[in-house]
Coordinates of C-alpha atoms and ligand atoms in Angstrom, one line a residue:
X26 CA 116.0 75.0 104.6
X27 CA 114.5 72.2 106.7
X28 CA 111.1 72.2 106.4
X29 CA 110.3 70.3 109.7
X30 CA 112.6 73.0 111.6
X31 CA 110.6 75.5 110.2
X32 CA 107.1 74.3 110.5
X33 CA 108.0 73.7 114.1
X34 CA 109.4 77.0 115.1
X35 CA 106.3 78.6 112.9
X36 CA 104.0 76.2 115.2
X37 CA 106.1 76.9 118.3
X38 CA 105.7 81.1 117.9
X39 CA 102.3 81.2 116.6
X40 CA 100.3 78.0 118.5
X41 CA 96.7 77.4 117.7
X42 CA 96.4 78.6 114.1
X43 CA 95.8 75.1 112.3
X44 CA 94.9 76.6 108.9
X45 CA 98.1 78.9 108.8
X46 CA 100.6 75.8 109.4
X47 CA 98.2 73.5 107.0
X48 CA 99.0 76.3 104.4
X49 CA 102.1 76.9 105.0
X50 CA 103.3 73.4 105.4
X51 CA 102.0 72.4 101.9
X52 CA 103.9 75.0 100.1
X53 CA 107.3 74.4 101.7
X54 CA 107.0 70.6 101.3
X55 CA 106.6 71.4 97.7
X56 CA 109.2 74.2 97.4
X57 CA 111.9 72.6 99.1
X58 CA 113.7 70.9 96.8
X59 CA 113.5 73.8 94.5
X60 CA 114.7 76.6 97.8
X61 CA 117.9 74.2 98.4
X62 CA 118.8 74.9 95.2
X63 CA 120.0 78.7 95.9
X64 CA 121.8 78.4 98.8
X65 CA 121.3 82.5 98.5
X66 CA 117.7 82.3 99.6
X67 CA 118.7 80.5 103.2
X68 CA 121.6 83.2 103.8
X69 CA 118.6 85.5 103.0
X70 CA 116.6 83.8 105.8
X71 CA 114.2 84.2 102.8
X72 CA 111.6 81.3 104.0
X73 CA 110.8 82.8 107.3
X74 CA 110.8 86.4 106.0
X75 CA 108.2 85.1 103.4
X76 CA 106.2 82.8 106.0
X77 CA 105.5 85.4 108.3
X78 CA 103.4 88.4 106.9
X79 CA 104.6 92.0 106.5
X80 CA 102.1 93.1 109.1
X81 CA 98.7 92.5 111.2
X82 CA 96.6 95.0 112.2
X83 CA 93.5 93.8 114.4
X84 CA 90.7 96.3 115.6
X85 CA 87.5 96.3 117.4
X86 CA 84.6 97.0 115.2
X87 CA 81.9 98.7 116.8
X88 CA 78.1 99.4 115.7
X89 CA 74.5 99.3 116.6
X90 CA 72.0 96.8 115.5
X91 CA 68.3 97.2 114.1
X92 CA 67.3 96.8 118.2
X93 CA 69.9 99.8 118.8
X94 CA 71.9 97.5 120.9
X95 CA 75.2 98.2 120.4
X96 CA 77.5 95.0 118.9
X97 CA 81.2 94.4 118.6
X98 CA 83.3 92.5 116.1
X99 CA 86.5 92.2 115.6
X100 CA 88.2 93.4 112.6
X101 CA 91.8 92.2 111.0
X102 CA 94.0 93.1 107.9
X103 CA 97.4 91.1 107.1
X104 CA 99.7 92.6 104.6
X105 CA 101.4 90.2 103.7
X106 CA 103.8 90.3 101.2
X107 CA 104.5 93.0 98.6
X108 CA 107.6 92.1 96.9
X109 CA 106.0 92.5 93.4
X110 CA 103.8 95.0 94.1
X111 CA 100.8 96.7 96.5
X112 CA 99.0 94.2 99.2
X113 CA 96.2 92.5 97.7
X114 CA 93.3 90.6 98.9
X115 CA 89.9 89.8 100.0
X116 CA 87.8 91.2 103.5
X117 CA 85.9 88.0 104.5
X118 CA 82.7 88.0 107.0
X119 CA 81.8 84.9 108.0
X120 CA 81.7 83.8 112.0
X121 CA 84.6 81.5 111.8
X122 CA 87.3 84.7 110.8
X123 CA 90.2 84.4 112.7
X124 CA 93.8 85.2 113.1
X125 CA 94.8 82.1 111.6
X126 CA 92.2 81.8 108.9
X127 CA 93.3 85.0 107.5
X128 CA 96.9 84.5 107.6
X129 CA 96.6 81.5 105.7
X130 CA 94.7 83.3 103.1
X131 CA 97.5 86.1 102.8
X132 CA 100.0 83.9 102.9
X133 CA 98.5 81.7 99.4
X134 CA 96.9 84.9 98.3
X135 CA 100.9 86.1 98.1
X136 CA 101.6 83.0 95.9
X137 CA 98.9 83.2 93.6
X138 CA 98.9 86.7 93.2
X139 CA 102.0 85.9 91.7
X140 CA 101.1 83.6 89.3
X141 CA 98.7 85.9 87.9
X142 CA 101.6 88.0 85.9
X143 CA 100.1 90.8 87.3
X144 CA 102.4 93.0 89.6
X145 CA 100.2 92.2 92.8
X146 CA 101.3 91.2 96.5
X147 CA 99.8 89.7 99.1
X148 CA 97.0 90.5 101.8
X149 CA 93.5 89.6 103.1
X150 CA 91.3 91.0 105.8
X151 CA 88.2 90.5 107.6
X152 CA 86.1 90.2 110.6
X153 CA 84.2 87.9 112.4
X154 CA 80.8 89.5 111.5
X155 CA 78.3 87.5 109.3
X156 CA 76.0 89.9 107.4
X157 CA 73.5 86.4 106.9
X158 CA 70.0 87.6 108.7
X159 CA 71.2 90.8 108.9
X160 CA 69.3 93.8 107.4
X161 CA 70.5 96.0 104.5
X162 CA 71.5 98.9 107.1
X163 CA 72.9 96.7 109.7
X164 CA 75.4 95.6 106.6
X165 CA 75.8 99.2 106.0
X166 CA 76.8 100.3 109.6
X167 CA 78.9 97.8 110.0
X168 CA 80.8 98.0 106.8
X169 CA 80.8 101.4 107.5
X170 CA 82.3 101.1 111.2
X171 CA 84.9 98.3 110.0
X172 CA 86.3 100.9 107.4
X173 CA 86.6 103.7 109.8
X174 CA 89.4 101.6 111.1
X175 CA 90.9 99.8 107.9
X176 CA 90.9 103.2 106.0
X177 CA 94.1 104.1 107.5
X178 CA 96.0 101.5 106.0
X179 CA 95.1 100.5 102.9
X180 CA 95.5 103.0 99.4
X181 CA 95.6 102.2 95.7
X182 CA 99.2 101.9 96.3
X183 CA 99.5 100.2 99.1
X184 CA 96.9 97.5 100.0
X185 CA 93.9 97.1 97.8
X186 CA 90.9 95.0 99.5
X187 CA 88.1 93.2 97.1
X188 CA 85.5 90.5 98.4
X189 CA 85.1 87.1 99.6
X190 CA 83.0 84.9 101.7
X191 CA 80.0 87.1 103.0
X192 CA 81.5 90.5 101.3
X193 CA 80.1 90.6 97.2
X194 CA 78.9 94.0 95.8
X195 CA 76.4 95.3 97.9
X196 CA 79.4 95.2 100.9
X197 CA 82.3 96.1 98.7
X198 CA 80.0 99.1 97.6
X199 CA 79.1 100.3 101.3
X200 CA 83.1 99.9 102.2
X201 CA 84.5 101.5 99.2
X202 CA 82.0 104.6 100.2
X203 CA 82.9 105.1 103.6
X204 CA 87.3 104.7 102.6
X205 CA 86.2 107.4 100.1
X206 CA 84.6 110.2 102.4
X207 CA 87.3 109.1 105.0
X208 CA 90.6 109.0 102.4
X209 CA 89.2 112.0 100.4
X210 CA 90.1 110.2 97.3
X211 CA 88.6 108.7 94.2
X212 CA 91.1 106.2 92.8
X213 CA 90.0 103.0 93.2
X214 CA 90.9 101.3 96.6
X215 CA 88.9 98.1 96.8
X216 CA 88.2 96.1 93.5
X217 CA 84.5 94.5 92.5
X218 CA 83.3 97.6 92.9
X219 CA 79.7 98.6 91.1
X220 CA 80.2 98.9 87.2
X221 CA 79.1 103.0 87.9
X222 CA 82.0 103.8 89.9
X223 CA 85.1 101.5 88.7
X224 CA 84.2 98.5 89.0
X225 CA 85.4 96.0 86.6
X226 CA 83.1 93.9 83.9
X227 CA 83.5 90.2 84.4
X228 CA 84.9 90.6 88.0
X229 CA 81.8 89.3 89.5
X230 CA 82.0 85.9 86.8
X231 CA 85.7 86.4 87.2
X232 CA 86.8 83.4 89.8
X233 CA 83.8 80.8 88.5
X234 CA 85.1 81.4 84.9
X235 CA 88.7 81.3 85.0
X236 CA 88.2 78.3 87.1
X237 CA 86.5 77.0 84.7
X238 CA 88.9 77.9 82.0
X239 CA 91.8 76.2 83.7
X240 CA 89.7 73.3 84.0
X241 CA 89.5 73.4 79.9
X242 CA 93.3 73.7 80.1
X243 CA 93.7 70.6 82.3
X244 CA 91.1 68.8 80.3
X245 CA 93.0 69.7 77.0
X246 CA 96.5 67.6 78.0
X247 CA 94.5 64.8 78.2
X248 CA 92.3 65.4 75.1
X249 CA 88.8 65.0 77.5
X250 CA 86.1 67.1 76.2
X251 CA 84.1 68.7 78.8
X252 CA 80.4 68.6 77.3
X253 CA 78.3 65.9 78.9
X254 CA 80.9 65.5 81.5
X255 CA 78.6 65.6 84.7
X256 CA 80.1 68.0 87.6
X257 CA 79.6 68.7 91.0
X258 CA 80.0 71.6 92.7
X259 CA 79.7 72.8 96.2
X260 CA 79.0 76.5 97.5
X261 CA 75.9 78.6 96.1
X262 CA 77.9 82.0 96.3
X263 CA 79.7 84.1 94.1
X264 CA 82.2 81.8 92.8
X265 CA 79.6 78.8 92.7
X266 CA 77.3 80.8 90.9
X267 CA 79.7 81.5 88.1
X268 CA 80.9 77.9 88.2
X269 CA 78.0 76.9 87.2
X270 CA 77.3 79.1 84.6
X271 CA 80.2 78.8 82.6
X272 CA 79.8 74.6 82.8
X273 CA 76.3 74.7 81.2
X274 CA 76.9 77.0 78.5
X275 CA 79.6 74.5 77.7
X276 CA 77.3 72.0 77.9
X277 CA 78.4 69.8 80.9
X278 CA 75.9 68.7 83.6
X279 CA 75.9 70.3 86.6
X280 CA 74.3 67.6 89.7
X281 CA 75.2 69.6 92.4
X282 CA 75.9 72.7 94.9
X283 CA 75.4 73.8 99.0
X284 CA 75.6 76.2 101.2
X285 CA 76.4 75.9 104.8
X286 CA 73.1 73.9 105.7
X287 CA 73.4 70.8 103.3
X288 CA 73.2 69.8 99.2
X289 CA 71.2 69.5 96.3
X290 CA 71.0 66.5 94.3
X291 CA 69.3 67.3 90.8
X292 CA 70.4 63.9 88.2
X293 CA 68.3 66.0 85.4
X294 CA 71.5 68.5 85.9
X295 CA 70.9 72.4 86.4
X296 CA 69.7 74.3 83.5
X297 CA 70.1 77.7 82.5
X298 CA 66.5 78.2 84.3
X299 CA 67.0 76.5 87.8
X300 CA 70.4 78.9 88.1
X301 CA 68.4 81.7 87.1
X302 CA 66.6 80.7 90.7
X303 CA 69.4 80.2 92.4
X304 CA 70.8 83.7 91.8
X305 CA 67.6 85.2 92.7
X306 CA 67.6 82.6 96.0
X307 CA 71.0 83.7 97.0
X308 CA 71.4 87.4 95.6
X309 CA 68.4 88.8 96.4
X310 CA 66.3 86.4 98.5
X311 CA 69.3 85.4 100.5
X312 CA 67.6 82.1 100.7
X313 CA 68.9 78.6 101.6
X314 CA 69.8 75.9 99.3
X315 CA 66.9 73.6 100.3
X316 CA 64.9 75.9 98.7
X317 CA 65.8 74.9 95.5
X318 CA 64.7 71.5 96.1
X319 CA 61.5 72.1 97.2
X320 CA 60.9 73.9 94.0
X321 CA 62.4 71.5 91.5
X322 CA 61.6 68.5 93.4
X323 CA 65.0 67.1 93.8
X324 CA 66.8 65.3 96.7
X325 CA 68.4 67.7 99.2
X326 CA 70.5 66.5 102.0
X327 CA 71.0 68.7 105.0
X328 CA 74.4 68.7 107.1
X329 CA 76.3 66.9 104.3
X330 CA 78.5 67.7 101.7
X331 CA 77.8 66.5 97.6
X332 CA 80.9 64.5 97.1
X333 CA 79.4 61.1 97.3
X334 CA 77.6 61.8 94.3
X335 CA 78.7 59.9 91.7
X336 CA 80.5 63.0 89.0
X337 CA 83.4 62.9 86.6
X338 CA 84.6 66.2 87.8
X339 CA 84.4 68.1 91.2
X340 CA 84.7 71.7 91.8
X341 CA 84.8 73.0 95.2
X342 CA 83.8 76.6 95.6
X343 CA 82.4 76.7 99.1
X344 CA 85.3 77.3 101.9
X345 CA 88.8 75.7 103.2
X346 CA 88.8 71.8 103.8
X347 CA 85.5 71.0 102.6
X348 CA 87.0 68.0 101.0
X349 CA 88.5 65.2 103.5
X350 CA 89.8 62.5 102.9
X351 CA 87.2 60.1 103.1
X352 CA 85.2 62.5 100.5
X353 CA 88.4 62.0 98.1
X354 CA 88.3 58.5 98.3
X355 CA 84.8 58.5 97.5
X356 CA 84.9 60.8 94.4
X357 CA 87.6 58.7 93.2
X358 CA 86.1 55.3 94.3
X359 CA 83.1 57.2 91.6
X360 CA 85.3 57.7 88.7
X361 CA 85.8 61.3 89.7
X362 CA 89.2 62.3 87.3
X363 CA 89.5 66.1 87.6
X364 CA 89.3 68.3 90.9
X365 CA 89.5 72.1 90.2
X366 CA 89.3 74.3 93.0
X367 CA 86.9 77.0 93.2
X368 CA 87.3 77.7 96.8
X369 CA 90.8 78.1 98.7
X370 CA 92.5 75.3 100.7
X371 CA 89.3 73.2 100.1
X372 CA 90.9 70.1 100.2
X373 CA 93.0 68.8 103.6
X374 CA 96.4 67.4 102.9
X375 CA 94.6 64.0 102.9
X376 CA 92.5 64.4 100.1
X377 CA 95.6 65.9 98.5
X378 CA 97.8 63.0 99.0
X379 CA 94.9 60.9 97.4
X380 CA 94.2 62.9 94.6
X381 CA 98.1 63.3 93.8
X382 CA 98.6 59.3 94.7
X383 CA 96.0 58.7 92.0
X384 CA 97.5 60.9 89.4
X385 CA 94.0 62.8 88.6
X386 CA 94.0 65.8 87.1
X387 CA 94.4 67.9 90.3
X388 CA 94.0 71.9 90.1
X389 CA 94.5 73.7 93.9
X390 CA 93.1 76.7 94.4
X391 CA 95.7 79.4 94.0
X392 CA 96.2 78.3 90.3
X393 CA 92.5 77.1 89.5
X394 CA 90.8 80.2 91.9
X395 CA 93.5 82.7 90.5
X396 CA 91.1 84.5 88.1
X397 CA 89.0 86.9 90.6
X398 CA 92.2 88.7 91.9
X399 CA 93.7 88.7 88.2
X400 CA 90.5 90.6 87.3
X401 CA 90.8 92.7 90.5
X402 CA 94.3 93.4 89.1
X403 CA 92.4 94.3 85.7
X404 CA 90.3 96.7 87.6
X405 CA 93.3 98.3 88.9
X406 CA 94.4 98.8 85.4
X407 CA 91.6 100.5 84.6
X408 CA 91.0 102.8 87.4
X409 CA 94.8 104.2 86.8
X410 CA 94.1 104.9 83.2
X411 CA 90.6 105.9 83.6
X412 CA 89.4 103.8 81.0
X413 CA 86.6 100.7 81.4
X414 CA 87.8 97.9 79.1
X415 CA 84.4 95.9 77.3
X416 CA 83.3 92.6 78.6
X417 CA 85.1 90.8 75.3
X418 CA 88.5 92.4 76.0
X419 CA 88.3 91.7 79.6
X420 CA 87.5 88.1 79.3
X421 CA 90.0 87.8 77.0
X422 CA 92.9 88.8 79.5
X423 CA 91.3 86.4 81.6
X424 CA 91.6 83.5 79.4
X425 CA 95.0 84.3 78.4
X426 CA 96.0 84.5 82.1
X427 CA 94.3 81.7 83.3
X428 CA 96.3 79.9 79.9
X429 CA 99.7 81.4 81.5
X430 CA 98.9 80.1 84.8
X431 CA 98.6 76.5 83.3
X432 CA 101.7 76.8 81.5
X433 CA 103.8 77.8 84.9
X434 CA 102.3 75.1 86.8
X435 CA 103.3 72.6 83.8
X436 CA 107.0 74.2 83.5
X437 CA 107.4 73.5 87.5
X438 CA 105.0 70.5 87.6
X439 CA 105.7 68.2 84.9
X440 CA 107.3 64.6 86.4
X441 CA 109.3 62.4 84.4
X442 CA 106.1 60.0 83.6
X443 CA 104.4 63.0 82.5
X444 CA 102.1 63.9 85.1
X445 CA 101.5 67.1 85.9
X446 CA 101.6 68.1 89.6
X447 CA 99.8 71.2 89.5
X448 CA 99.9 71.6 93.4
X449 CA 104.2 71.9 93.2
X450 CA 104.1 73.7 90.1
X451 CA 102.4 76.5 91.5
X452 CA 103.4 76.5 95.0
X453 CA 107.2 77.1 93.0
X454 CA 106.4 79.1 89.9
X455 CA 104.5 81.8 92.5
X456 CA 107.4 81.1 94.9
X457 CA 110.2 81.8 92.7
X458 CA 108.5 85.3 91.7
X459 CA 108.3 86.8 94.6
X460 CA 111.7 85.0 95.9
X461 CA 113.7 86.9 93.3
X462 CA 111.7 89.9 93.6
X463 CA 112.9 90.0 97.7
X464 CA 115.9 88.9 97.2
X465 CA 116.9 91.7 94.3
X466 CA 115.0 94.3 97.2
X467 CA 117.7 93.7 100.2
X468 CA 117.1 92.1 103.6
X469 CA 113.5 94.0 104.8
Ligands
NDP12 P1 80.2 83.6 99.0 O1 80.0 84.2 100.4 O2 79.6 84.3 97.9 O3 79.7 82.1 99.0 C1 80.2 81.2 99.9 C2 79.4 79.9 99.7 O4 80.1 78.8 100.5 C3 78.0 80.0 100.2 O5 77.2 79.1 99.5 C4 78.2 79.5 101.7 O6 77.0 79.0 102.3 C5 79.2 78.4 101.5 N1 80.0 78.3 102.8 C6 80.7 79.3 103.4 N2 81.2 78.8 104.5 C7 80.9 77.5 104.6 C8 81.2 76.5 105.5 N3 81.9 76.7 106.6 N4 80.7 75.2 105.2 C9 79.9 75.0 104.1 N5 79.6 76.0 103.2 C10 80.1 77.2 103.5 O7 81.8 83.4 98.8 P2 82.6 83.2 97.5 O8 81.8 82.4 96.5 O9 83.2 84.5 97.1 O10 83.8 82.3 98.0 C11 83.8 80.9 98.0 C12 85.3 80.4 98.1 O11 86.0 80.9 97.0 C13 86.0 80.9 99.4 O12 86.9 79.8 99.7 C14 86.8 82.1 98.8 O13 88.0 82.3 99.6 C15 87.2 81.6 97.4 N6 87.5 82.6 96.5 C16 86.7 83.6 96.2 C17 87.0 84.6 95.3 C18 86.1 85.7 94.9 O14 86.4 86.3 93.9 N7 85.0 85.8 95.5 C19 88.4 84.6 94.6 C20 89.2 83.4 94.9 C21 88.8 82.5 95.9 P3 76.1 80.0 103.2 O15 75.4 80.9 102.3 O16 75.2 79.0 104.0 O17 77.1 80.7 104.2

C-alpha cells in the first residue's frame, strides 16, 4: 500500500469531505508499516475495501413543526463495516451532519468497535436536525419521521443505532418506539435505551467513565496518581457529564467544561453540587453553560474554548477538532501531560503531532471514547438473553474492557524508548481485527 496513492484517489472520488480524509489519513499513516507486512492484504485490495463503507443510505426527513409548517431534514445511515459482526453506531443531530462527518465516524467507529473485544462492526447515522429550542413533540415527530425511513435497514442483527451528539434518552426512546411499531419486533434494536424497556445500567455513565478508566490506565505506566491532579474538560453533554463525575469522586479537580456558546472557568474546581446543576441545566433545563457562571460566580468566556487554562490533564468531550494546534501548544506550554479523548477526532492532526512530538501521555478517542459502544455491546448481551446485568457487574465489564483496550494499544504502541503511542497502537490492534476477519470472509 501507498498511503499517498490512496488518500489521493479516496480525495479524488469523494471531494469535499475534509473530516473523512482527516480520519482516514491518520489511520493509514499509522497502519502502514504494519499492512506492508502481509503482502496478502494488498492482493486483497483490503485498504480500499475497508476505507470505503459497506453502504450509505440518505433520505429526506419530513415533519411538521409546533407552527404546523411543514420542515425537511435530511437523514443518513452508513454501514460501514461488518466483518466481526452487525453495524454499530451512533444517529447524531446536530446542524453540521453531513455526508463526510458521518463517514468519518463509521469509518473510526469500525476500528474501535473492534478494540472493544466485543463482536461489533461498524456504522453511524444521523441527520442534520438539531432538537436544541425545539419542543418535546417536535423531538418526537421528527424522531418519529426519521425512523419511518431508517427502520428498513437496520435489525438486532444487522445494524444497531445508539446516541450521540443531540440524540441521549429521551430521542433514543422516541426512535426505538416508532422502529418497534414499524418492525413489529421487540428485541432490542438501538442501545441506551430506558432502563424499563432494555436499556442497559451504566450506558448513560458508560463513555465519561471508561474514559476515565483508561485515563487511570495511562496514569498507572507512569506511576501519576490522579487525586488533586486539576483537569479540564470541554462539552456539558452526555459524555462531559460523566467525565466529570467519575474525576471528582476520585478526587481530582475539575476547572472546566462548554458547550457550543463558550467556557467556564471555576479555580475552586466543580463539586459534587455544582454538577448536580449542570445536569439539571443541560438534562432538563436544556440551559446554556453561562448559566452556571452566573450562579457560582465564576469567569465564563463566550466563543472560546477552555484549553488555555492552565490543567495537568485535558479531556475533550465536546465534538471533532476542538483542539488545534495552537490549543496543544498551549496546554503543553501549561504543563498539560495527559490528553484523553472524550469526544471523537477532537484533536486535528496538528495538535496530534504536538502531543506525540512531546511524548505526553496521549489517549485518541476510539481507545479512550471506546466505552459507550462497549456498553451498547453489553446491552446487546442482554437483550439476547433477556436478562438485565446489575450496575456492579456491568461496570465491571467495563473496567476490564477498557483494561484490554490499554493493553492492545501498548502491544501495538510500545516504541523502543518506551513510549507508548496509543494513536498507532489502536489504529493497528482495531485494524488487524477486522483485517483478518475480511480477509478469512473472501473478496465482498
Ligand atoms: P451531547 O449532545 O450530549 O453533548 C455534546 C456537547 O458538546 C454539548 O455540550 C455541546 O454543546 C457540545 N458541542 C457540540 N457541538 C459542538 C461544537 N461544534 N462546538 C463546541 N461544542 C459543541 O453529545 P455527547 O456527549 O454524547 O458526545 C460528545 C462527543 O463524544 C462527540 O464527539 C461524540 O461523538 C463522542 N462520543 C459519544 C459517545 C456517547 O456514548 N454518547 C460515545 C463515544 C463518543 P451544545 O449543547 O451547545 O450543543
Amino acid at each position: 500500500m501507498e498511503v499517498k496513492k490512496v488518500l489521493s484517489d479516496l480525495k479524488r472520488r469523494f471531494p469535499n469531505e475534509p473530516e473523512y480524509h482527516q480520519a482516514v489519513e491518520e489511520v493509514l499513516m499509522t497502519i502502514e508499516e504494519e499492512y506492508n507486512k502481509h503482502p496478502e492484504f494488498d492482493k486483497y485490495n483490503l485498504i480500499e475495501r475497508l476505507c470505503i463503507p459497506d453502504r450509505v443510505f440518505t433520505f429526506r426527513v419530513t415533519w411538521v413543526d409546533d407552527k404546523g409548517q411543514v420542515q425537511t431534514n435530511m437523514g443518513y445511515r452508513i454501514q460501514h463495516n461488518n466483518a466481526i459482526g452487525p453495524y454499530k453506531g451512533g444517529i447524531r443531530f446536530h446542524s453540521s451532519v453531513n455526508l463526510s462527518i458521518l463517514k468519518f465516524l463509521a469509518f473510526e467507529q469500525t476500528f474501535k468497535n473492534s478494540l472493544t473485544t466485543l463482536p461489533m462492526g461498524g456504522g453511524k447515522g444521523g441527520s442534520d436536525f438539531s432538537p436544541r429550542g425545539k419542543s418535546d413533540m417536535e423531538v418526537m415527530r421528527f424522531c418519529q419521521a426519521f425512523v419511518t425511513e431508517l427502520w428498513r435497514h437496520i435489525g438486532p442483527q444487522t445494524d444497531v443505532p445508539a446516541g450521540d451528539i443531540g440524540v441521549g434518552g429521551r430521542e433514543v426512546g422516541y426512535m426505538y418506539g416508532m422502529y418497534k411499531k414499524m418492525a413489529l419486533e421487540n428485541t432490542g434494536t438501538f442501545t441506551g435505551k430506558g432502563i424499563e424497556f432494555g436499556g442497559s445500567l451504566v450506558r448513560p455513565e458508560a463513555t465519561g467513565y471508561g474514559n476515565v478508566y483508561f485515563l487511570l490506565e495511562m496514569l498507572k505506566t507512569k506511576g501519576i496518581d490522579i487525586k488533586d491532579k486539576v483537569v479540564a474538560v470541554s462539552g456539558s453533554g452526555n459524555v462531559a457529564q460523566y467525565t466529570v463525575k467519575k474525576l471528582i469522586s476520585l478526587g481530582a479537580k475539575v476547572i472546566t467544561m462548554s458547550d457550543s456558546n463558550g467556557y467556564i472557568y471555576d479555580p475552586d474546581g466543580i463539586d459534587e453540587e455544582k454538577l448536580a446543576f449542570i445536569f439539571n441545566l443541560k438534562n432538563v433545563q436544556r440551559g446554556r453553560i453561562r448559566e452556571y457562571a452566573e450562579k457560582y460566580g465564576c469567569k465564563y468566556v463566550e466563543g472560546a474554548r477552555p484549553w488555555n487554562e492552565k490543567c495537568d490533564i485535558a479531556m475533550p468531550s465536546a465534538t471533532q477538532n476542538e483542539i488545534d494546534g495552537d490549543d496543544a501548544r498551549a496546554l503543553l506550554a501549561n504543563g498539560c501531560f495527559a490528553v484523553s479523548e472524550g469526544a471523537n477526532m477532537p484533536s486535528t492532526p496538528d495538535a496530534i503531532a504536538e502531543f506525540l512530538n512531546a511524548k505526553i501521555l496521549y489517549a485518541p478517542g476510539k481507545a479512550a471514547n471506546a466505552g459507550g459502544v462497549s456498553v451498547s455491546g453489553l446491552e446487546m448481551t442482554q437483550n439476547s438473553i433477556k436478562l438485565s446485568w446489575s450496575r456492579e457487574e456491568v461496570d465491571a465489564k467495563l473496567q476490564s474492557i477498557m483494561k484490554d483496550i490499554h493493553s492492545q494499544c501498548t502491544l501495538y504502541g510500545k516504541q523502543e524508548d518506551g513510549y507508548i503511542n496509543y494513536v498507532k497502537g489502536a489504529n493497528v490492534a482495531g485494524f488487524m481485527k477486522v483485517a483478518k476477519a475480511m480477509m478469512a470472509q473472501g473478496i465482498l
